[in-house]
Short mmCIF file of C-alpha atoms in Angstrom, two decimals:
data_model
loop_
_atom_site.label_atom_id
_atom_site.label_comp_id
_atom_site.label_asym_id
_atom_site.label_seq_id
_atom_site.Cartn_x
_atom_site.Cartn_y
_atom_site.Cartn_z
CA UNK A 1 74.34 -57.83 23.51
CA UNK A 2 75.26 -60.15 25.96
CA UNK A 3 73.44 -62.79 24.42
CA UNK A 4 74.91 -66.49 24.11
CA UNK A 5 75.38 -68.65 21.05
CA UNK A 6 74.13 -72.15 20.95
CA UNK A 7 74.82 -74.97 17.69
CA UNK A 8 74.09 -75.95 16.10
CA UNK A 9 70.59 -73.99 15.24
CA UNK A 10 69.38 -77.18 14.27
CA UNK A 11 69.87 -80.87 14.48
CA UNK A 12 68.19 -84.02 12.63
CA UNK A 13 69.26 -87.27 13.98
CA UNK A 14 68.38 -90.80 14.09
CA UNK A 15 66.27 -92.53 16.87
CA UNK A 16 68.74 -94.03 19.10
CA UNK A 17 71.38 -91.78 18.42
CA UNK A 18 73.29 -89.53 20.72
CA UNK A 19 72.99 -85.48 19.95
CA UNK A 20 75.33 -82.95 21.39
CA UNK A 21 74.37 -79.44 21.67
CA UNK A 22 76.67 -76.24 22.72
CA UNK A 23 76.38 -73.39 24.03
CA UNK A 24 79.03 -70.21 24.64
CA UNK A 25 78.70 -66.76 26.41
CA UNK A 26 80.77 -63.84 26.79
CA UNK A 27 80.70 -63.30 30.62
CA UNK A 28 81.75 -64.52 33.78
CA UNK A 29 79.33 -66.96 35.37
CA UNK A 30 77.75 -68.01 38.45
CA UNK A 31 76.07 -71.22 37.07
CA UNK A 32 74.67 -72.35 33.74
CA UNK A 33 71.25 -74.02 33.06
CA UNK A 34 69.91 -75.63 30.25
CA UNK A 35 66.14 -76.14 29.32
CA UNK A 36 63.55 -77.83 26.72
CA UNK A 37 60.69 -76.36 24.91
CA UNK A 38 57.96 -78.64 23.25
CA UNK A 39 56.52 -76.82 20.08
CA UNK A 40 53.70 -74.30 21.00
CA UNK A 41 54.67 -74.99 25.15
CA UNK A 42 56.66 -72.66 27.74
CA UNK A 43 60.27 -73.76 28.48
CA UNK A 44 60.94 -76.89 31.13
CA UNK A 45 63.73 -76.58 33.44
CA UNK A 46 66.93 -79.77 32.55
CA UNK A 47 69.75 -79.21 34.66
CA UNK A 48 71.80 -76.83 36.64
CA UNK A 49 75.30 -76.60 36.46
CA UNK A 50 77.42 -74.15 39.00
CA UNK A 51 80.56 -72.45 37.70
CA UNK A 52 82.54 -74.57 39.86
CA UNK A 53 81.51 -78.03 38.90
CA UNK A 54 83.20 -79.57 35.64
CA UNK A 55 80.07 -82.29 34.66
CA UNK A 56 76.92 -82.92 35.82
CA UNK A 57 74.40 -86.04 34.91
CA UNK A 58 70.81 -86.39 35.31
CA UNK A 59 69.16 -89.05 33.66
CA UNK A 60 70.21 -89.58 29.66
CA UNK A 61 71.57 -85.63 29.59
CA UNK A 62 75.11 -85.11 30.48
CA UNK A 63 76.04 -81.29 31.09
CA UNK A 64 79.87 -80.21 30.94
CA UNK A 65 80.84 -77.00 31.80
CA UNK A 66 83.97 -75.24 30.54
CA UNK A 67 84.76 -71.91 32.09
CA UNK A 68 88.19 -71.24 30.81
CA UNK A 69 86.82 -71.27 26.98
CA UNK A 70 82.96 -69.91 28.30
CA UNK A 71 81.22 -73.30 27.02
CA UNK A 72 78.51 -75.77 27.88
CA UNK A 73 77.90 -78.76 26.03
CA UNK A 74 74.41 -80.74 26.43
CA UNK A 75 74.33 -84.21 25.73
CA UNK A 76 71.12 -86.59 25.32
CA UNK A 77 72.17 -90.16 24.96
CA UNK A 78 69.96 -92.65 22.88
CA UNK A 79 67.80 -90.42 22.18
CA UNK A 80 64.13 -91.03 21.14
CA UNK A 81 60.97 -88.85 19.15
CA UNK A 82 60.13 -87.23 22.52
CA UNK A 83 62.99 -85.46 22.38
CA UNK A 84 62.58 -83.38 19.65
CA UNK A 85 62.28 -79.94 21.17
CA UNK A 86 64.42 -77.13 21.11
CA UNK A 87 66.83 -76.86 24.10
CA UNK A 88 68.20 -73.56 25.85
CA UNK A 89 71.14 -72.96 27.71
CA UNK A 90 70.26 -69.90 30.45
CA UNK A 91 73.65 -68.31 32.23
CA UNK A 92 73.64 -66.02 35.10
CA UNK A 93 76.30 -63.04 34.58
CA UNK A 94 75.57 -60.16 32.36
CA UNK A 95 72.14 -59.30 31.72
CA UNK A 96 69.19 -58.11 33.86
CA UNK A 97 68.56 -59.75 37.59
CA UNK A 98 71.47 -61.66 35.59
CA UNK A 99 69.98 -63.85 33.51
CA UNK A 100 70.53 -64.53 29.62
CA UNK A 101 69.12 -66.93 27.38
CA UNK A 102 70.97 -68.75 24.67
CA UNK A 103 69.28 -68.40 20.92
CA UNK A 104 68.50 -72.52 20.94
CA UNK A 105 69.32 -75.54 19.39
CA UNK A 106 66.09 -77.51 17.13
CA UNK A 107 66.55 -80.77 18.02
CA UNK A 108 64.88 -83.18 15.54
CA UNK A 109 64.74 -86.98 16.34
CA UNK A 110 63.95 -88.74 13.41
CA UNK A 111 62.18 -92.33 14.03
CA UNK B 1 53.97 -78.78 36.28
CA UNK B 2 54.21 -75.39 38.51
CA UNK B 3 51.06 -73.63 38.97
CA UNK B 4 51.70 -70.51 36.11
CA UNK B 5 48.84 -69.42 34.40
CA UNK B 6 49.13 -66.73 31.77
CA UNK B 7 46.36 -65.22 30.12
CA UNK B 8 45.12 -64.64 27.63
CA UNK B 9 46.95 -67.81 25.49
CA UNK B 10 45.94 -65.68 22.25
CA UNK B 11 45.73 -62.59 21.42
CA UNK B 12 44.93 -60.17 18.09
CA UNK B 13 44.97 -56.63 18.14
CA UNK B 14 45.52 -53.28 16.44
CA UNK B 15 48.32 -50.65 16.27
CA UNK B 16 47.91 -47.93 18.81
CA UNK B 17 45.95 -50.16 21.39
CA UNK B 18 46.59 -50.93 24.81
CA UNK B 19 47.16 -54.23 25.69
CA UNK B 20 47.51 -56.14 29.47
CA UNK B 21 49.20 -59.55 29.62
CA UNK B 22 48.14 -61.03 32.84
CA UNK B 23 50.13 -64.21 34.46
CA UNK B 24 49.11 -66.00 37.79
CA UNK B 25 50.77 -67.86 39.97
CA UNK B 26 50.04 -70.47 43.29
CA UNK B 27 53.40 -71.01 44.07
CA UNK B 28 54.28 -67.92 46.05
CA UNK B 29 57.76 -67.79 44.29
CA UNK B 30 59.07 -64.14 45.03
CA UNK B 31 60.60 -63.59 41.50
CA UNK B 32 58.66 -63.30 38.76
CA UNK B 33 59.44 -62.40 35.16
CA UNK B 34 58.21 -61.51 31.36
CA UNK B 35 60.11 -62.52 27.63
CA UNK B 36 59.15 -62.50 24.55
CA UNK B 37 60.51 -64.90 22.14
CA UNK B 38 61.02 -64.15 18.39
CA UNK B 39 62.44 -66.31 15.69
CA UNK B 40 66.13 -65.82 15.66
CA UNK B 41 66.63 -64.13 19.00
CA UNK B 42 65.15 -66.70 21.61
CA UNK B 43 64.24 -65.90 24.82
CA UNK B 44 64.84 -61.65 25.68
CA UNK B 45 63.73 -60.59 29.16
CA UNK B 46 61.14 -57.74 29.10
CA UNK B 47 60.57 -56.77 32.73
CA UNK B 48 61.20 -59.18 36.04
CA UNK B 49 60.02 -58.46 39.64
CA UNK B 50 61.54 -59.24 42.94
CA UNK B 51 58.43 -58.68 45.34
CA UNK B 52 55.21 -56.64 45.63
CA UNK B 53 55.87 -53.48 43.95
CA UNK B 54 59.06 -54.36 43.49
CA UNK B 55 59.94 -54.58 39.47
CA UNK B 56 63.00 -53.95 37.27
CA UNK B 57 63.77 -53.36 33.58
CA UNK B 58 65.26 -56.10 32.09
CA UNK B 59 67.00 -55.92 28.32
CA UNK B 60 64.15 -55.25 25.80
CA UNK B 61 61.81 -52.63 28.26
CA UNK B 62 61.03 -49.97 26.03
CA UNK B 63 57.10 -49.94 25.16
CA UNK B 64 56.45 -52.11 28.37
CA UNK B 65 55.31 -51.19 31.84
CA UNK B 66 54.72 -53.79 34.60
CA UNK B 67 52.80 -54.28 37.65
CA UNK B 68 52.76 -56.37 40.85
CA UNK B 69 50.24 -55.52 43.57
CA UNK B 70 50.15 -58.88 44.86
CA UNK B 71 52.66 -61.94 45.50
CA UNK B 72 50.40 -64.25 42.66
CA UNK B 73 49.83 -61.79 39.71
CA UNK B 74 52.07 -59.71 37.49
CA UNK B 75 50.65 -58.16 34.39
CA UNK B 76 52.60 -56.50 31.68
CA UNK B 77 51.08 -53.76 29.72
CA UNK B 78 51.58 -52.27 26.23
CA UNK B 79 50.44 -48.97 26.42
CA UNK B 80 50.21 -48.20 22.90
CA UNK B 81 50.86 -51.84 21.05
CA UNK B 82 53.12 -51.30 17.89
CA UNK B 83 53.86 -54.18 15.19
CA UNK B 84 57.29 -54.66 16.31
CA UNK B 85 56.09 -56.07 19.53
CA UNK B 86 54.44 -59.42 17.82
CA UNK B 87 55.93 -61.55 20.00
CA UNK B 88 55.22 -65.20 22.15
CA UNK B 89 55.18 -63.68 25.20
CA UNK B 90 56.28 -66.02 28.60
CA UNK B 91 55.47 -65.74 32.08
CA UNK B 92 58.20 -67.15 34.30
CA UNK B 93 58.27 -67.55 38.45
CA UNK B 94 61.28 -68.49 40.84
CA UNK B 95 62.10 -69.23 43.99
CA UNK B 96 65.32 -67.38 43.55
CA UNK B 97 66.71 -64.89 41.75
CA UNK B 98 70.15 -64.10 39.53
CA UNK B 99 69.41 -67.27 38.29
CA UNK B 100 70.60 -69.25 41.65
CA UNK B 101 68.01 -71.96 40.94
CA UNK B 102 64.85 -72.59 37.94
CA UNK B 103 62.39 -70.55 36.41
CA UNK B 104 59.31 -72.12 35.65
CA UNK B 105 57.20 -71.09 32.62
CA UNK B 106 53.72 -70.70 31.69
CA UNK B 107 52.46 -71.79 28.08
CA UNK B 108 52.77 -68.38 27.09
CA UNK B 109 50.59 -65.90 25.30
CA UNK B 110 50.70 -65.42 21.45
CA UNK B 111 50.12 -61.46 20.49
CA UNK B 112 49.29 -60.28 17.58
CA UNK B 113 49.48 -56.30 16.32
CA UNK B 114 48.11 -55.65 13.14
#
């Protein structure tokens, strides 16, 4: 399978916090995505990162992107409840029309 | 939120049964695709198409057909539903393919073979 990894599987932190989330593949890649899904809701698109940029910012998430070790790193600063969710990386390079999903991190923000 | 409707939301059925996931869209994004999530192995693409007519298997096909007669729908069909396929399944539409910019999901349809 070409399927990713992302951990951890889960994380509990506190309100206010930062949480850091990774995510590694096996193939080359054109650019890496990441996304968030709300219990019992389809996924919402975060950021796009292309394989030639390094770090990418958009709001409190911070996206690095490591193609000499095949990793991605999310990062949500101060973090608060409404970000519990489960977030996805998504890489192009390997799989069908060349997509592939990471298996998720459970983010839970505790108040 | 992009205009993806997938229907039915829930679904419960029996082994042997065919089944038709239908998902709608107003966005007139070209690409269109089908997962199914399960616990453990997040999101595994199913079938995807690329136009009218125009479809392709993606990694977990077997037991699935799809079909896209017009720009707005694509349904996905079990033609004989079998426990194993239990699943979430998601509706997804982009702009572009080979992941060159987002997908945008529907709510997704909960299926149920007993």
């Amino acid at each position: 399978s070409q399927q990713g990894e992302e951990d951890p599987q889960a994380l509990s932190i506190q309100e206010g916090e930062n949480a850091t989330m990774n995510c590694s593949y096996k193939t080359s890649i054109n650019n890496l995505q990441w996304y968030r899904q709300n219990s019992g809701r389809g996924l919402v698109h975060l950021i796009l990162i292309r394989s030639n940029e390094r770090e990418k910012h958009s709001g409190r998430l911070r996206v690095t992107l490591d193609t000499s070790k095949k990793s991605s790193s999310l990062l949500i600063t101060a973090s608060r409840a409404a970000d519990t969710a489960s977030y996805f990386c998504q890489y192009s390079g390997g799989g069908a029309d060349g997509l592939t999903f990471g298996k998720g991190t459970h983010l839970i923000i505790q108040p | 939120d992009a205009g993806i409707t997938q229907s039915p939301r829930h679904k419960v059925t029996e082994t042997g049964t065919p089944v038709t996931l239908r998902c709608h869209q107003t966005e007139n994004h070209r690409y269109m695709y089908w997962y199914r999530q399960d616990p453990g192995h997040g999101l595994r693409l199913i079938h995807y198409s690329y136009g009218v007519k125009d479809t392709d298997k993606g990694e977990v096909s077997d037991g699935y057909s799809v079909s896209r007669s017009k720009t707005e729908d694509f349904l996905l069909t079990l033609e004989s539903a079998t426990s194993s396929q239990t699943s979430v399944y998601f509706c997804a539409i982009s702009e572009t393919g080979q992941g060159l910019g987002p997908q945008h999901f529907g709510d997704g349809t909960r299926l149920s073979i007993l």
